[in-house]
Tab-separated table of C-alpha atoms in Angstrom:
chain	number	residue	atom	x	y	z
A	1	UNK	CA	19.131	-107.755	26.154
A	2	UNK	CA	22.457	-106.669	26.054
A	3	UNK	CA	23.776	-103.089	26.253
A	4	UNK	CA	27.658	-103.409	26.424
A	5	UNK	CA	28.037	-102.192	22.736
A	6	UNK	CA	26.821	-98.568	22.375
A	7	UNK	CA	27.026	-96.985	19.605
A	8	UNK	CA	27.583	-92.922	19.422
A	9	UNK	CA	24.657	-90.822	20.161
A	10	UNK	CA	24.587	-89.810	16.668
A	11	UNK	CA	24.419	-93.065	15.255
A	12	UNK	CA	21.781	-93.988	18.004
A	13	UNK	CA	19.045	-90.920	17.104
A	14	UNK	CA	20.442	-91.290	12.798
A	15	UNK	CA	16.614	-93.275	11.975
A	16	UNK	CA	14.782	-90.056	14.413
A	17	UNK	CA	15.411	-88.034	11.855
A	18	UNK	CA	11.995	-87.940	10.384
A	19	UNK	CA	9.775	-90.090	13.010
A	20	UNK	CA	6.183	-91.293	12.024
A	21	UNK	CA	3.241	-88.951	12.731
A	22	UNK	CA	1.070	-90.598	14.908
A	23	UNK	CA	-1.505	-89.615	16.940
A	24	UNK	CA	-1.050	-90.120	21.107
A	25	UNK	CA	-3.274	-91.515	23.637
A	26	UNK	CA	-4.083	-89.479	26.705
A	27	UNK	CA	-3.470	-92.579	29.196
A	28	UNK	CA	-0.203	-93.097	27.996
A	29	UNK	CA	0.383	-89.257	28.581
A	30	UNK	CA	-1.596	-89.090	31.757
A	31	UNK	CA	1.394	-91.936	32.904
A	32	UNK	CA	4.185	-89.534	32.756
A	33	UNK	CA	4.623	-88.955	36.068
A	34	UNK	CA	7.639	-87.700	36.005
A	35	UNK	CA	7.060	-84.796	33.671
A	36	UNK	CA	6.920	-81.296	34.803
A	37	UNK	CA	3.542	-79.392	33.890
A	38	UNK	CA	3.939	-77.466	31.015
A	39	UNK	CA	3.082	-74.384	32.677
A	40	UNK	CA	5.902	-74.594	34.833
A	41	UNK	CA	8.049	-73.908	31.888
A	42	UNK	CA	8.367	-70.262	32.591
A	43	UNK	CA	8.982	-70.073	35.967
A	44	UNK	CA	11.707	-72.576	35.867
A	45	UNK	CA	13.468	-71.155	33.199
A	46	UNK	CA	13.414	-67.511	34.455
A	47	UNK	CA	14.495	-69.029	37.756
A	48	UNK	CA	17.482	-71.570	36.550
A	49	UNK	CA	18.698	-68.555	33.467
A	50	UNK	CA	18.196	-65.432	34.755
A	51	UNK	CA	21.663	-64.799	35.829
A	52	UNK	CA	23.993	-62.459	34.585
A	53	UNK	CA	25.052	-62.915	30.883
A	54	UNK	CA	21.975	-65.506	30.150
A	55	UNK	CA	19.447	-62.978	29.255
A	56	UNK	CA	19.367	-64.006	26.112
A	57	UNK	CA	19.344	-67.650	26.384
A	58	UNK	CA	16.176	-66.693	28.518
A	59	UNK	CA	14.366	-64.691	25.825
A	60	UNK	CA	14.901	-67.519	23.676
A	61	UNK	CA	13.479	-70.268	25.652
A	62	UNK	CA	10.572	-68.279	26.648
A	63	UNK	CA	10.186	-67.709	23.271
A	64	UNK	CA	10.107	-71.424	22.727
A	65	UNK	CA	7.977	-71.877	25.816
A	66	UNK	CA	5.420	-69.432	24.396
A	67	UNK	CA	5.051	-70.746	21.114
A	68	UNK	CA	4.639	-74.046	22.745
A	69	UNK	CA	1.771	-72.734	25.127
A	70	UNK	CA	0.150	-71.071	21.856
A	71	UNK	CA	-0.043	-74.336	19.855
A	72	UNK	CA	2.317	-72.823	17.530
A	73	UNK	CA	5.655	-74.407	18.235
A	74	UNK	CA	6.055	-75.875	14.533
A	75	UNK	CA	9.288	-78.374	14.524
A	76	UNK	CA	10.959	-75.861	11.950
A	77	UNK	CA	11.062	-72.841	14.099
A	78	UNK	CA	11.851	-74.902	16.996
A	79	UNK	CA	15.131	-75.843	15.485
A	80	UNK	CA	16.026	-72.583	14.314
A	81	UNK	CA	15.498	-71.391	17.828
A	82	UNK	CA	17.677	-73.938	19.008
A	83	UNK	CA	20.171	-73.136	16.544
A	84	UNK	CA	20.617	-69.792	18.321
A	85	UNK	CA	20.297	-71.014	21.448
A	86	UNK	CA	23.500	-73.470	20.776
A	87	UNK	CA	26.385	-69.962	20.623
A	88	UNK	CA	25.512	-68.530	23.658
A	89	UNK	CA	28.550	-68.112	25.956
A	90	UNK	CA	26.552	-68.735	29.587
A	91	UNK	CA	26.016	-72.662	29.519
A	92	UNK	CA	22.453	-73.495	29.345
A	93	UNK	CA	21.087	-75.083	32.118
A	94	UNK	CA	20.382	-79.189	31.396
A	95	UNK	CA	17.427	-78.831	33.661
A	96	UNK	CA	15.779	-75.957	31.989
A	97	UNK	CA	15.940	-77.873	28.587
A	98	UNK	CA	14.546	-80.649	30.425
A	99	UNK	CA	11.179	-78.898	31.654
A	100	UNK	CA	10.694	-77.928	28.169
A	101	UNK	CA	11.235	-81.645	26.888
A	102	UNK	CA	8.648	-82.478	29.734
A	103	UNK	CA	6.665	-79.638	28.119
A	104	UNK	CA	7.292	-81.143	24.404
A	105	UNK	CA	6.108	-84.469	26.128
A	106	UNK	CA	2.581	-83.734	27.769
A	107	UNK	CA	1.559	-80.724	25.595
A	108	UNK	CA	-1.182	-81.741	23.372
A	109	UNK	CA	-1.045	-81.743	19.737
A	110	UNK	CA	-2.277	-79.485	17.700
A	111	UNK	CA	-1.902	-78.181	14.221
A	112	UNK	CA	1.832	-76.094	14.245
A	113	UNK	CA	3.001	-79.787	16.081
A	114	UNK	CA	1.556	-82.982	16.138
A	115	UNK	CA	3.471	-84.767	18.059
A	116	UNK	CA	5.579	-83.389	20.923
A	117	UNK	CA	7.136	-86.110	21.721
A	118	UNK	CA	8.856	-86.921	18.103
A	119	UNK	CA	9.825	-83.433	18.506
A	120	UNK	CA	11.668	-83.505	21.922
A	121	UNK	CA	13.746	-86.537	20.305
A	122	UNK	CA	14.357	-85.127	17.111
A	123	UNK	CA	15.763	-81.368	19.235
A	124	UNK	CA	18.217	-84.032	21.329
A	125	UNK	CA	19.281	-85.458	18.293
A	126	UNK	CA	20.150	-82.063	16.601
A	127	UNK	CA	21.541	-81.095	20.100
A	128	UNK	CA	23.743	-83.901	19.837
A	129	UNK	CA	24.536	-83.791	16.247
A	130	UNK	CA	25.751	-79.993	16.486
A	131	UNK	CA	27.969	-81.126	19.640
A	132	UNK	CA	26.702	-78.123	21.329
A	133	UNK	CA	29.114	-77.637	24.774
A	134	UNK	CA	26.620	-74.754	25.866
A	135	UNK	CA	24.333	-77.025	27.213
A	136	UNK	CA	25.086	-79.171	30.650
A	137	UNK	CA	25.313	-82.924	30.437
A	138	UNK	CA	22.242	-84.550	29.850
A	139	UNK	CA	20.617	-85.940	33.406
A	140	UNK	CA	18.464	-88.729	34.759
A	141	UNK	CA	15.700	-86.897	33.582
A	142	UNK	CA	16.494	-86.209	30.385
A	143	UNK	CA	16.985	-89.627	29.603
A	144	UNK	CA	13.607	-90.948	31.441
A	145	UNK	CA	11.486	-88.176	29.553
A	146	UNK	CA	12.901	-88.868	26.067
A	147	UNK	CA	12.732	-92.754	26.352
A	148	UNK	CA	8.908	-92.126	27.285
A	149	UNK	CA	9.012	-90.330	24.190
A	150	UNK	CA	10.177	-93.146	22.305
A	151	UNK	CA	7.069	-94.997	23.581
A	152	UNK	CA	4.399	-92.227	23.193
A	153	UNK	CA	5.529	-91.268	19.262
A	154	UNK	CA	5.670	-94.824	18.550
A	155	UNK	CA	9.801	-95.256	18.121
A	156	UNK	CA	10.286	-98.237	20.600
A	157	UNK	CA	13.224	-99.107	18.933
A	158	UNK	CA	14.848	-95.929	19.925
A	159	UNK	CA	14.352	-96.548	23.606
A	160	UNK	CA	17.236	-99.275	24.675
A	161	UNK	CA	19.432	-96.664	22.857
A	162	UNK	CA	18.875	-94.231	25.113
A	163	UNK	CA	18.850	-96.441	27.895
A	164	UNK	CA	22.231	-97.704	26.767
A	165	UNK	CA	23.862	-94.126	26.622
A	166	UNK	CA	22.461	-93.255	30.104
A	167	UNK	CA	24.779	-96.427	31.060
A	168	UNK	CA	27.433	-95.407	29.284
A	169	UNK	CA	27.403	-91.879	31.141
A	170	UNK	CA	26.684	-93.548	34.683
A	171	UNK	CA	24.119	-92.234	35.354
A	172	UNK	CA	21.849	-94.150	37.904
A	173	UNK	CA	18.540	-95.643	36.158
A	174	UNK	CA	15.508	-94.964	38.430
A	175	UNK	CA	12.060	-96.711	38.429
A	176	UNK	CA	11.067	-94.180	35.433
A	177	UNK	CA	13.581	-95.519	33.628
A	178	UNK	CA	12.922	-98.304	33.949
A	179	UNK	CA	9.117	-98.304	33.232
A	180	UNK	CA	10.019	-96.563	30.524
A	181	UNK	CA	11.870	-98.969	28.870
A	182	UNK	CA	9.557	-101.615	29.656
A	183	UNK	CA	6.568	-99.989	27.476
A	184	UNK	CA	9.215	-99.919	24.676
A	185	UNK	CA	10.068	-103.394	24.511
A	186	UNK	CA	6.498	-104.559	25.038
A	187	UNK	CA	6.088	-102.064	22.241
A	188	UNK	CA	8.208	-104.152	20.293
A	189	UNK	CA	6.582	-107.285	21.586
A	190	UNK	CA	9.137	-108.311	23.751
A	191	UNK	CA	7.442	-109.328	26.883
A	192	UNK	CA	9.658	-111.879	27.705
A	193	UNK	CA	12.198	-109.598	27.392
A	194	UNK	CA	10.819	-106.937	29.205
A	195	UNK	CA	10.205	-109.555	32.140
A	196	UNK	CA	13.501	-110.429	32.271
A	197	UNK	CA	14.385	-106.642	32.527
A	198	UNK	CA	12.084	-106.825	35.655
A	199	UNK	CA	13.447	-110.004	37.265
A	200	UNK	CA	17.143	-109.397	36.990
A	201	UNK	CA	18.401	-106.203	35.747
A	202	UNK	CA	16.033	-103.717	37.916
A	203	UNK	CA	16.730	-103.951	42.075
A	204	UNK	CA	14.443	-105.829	44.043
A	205	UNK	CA	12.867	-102.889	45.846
A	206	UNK	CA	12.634	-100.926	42.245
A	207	UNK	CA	9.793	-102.289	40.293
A	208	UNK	CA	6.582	-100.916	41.078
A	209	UNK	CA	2.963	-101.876	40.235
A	210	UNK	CA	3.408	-100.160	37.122
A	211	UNK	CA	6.443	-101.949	35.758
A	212	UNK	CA	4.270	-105.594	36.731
A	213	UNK	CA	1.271	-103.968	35.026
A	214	UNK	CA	2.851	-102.593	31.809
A	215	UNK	CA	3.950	-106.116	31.545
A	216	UNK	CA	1.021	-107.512	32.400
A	217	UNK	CA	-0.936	-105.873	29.956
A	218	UNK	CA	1.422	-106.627	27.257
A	219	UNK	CA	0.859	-110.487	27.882
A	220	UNK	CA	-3.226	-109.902	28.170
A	221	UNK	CA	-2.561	-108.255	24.778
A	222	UNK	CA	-0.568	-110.925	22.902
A	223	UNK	CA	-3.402	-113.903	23.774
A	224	UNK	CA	-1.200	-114.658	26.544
A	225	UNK	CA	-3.324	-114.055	29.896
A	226	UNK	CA	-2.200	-117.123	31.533
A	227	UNK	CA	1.448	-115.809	31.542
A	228	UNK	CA	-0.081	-112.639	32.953
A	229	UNK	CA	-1.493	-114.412	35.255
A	230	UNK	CA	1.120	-116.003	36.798
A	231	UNK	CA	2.953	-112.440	37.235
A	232	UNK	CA	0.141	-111.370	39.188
A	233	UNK	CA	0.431	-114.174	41.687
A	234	UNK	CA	4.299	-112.859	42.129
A	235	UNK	CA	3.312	-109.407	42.765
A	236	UNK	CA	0.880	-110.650	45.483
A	237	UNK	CA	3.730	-113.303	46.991
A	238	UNK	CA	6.120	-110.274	47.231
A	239	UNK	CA	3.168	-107.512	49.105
A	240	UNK	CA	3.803	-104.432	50.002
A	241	UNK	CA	4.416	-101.405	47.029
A	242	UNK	CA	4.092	-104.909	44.562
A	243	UNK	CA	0.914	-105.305	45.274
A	244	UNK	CA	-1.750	-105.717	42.666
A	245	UNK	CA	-4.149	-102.683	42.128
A	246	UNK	CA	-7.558	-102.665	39.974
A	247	UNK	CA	-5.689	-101.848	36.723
A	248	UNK	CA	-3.353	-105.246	37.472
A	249	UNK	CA	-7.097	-107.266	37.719
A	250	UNK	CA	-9.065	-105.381	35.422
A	251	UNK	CA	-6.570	-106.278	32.584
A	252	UNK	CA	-5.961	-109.720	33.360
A	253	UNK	CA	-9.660	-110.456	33.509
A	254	UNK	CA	-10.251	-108.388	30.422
A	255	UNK	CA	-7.627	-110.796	28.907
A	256	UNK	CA	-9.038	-114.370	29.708
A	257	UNK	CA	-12.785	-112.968	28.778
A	258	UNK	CA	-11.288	-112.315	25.231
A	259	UNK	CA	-9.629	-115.936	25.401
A	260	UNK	CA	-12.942	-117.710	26.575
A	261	UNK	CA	-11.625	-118.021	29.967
A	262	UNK	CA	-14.964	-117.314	31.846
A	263	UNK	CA	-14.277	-119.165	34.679
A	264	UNK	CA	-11.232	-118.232	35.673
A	265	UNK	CA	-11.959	-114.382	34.941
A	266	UNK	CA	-14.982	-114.515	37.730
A	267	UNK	CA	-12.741	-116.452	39.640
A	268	UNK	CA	-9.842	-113.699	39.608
A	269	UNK	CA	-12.932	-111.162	40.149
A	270	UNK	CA	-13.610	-112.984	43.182
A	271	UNK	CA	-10.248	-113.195	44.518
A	272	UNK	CA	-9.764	-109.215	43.556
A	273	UNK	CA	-12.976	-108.458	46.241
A	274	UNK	CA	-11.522	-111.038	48.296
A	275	UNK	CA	-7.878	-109.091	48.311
A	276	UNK	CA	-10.037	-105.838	49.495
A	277	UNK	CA	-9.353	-104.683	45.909
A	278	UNK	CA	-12.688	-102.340	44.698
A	279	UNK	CA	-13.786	-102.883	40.875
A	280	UNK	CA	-14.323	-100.056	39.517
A	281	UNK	CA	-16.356	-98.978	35.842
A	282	UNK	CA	-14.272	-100.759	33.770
A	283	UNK	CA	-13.517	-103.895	35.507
């Protein structure tokens, strides 16, 4: 996958405009790590705003922040709040938007927003498009929480975008990034892809057992345990933070059960309790 060409972030975030409402899982959410607990939004933001001159940039993200809490943030008022946000002459902090794009990204739906995550893109987006200079740089963070986002409201396609203009900024791409990215192209059923991502773009020390088991499943997924399979005997060749864990096992036997392969799924079980690995309900 290449990323040399990027286009503008306008022209990146144009199709956001009006994302698909779809519902979220709570495993996907429970995976983003990296994400601040919503109710750390207010604390944050009183801490990194409440300087001299940025009183009202304050009122008006705790007024975001307590809409949000409420359950009713709808995506309209949301923008107009940001519209107001955008004049104010202290800069707003890129760290305070980015606990409330956290916020946007755990927060659970309800019936003012249904989907946090579409909404965290589609704020960037008008961020972007209004070519606000009020607001610090975007960070590593920002990226990493709205590429998750990508994944969570169902926009993989929107994800290498993101990842391309983090390049194009230099900014350093972490492990979240990375993971990230990887649940986006499995999203769009590129495994072998993704893989490659793995193998050759991310530093050998990077991946995690995450980034082997997002791939992983996506293999088990696509009638392709064998493949998955294989990757597992890499993690275990390489040890250490690599490892496999019972997720990594439970899929991959999960897999060849749905393909007929008994034998090698108690076999695998075997190996897992032989590895000091401990099934657990699912498994």
């Amino acid at each position: 996958m290449k990323f040399s060409a990027v286009p503008s972030l306008v022209e990146c975030l144009t199709s956001v405009c009006h994302p698909p409402s779809r519902g979220l899982s709570s495993p996907t959410r429970s995976h983003i790590r990296h994400c601040r607990k919503e109710q750390d939004l207010p604390r944050l933001t009183n801490q990194l705003l409440n300087s001299s001159g940025s009183s009202q940039a304050n009122q008006l993200l705790n007024k975001l922040n307590d809409h949000l809490g409420s359950g009713m943030l709808r995506p309209e008022l949301a923008h107009q709040l940001f519209d107001k946000l955008f004049p104010q002459t202290v800069p707003v902090s890129a760290d305070a938007l980015n606990v409330l794009f956290s916020a946007l990204a755990c927060g659970l739906p309800s019936a003012a927003c249904n989907d946090g995550p579409a909404l965290a893109i589609a704020l960037f987006k008008h961020m972007a498009r209004a070519r606000c200079r009020q607001v610090m740089a975007p960070t590593n963070h920002t990226y990493n929480t709205l590429i998750e986002c990508c994944h969570m409201t169902h926009r993989p396609d929107i994800g290498p975008a993101f990842f391309g203009l983090l390049l194009k900024t230099g900014i350093t791409a972490d492990v979240f990034t990375f993971n990230s990215l990887l649940k986006c192209l499995c999203d769009m059923k590129q495994s072998d892809e993704a893989l490659g991502m793995l193998l050759h773009r991310m530093p050998g020390d990077m991946p995690d057992v995450i980034s082997y088991s997002v791939i992983i499943k996506s293999f088990c997924d696509n009638g392709r345990s064998q493949r998955a399979l294989d990757l597992l005997r890499m993690m275990t060749k390489k040890g250490s933070d690599h490892s496999p864990n019972v997720v990594s096992y439970t899929i991959i036997i999960g897999g060849l059960i749905k393909e007929g392969e008994l034998s090698k799924a108690c076999a695998l079980f075997h190996e897992m309790m032989q590895q000091g690995v401990v099934p657990d309900v699912v498994t």
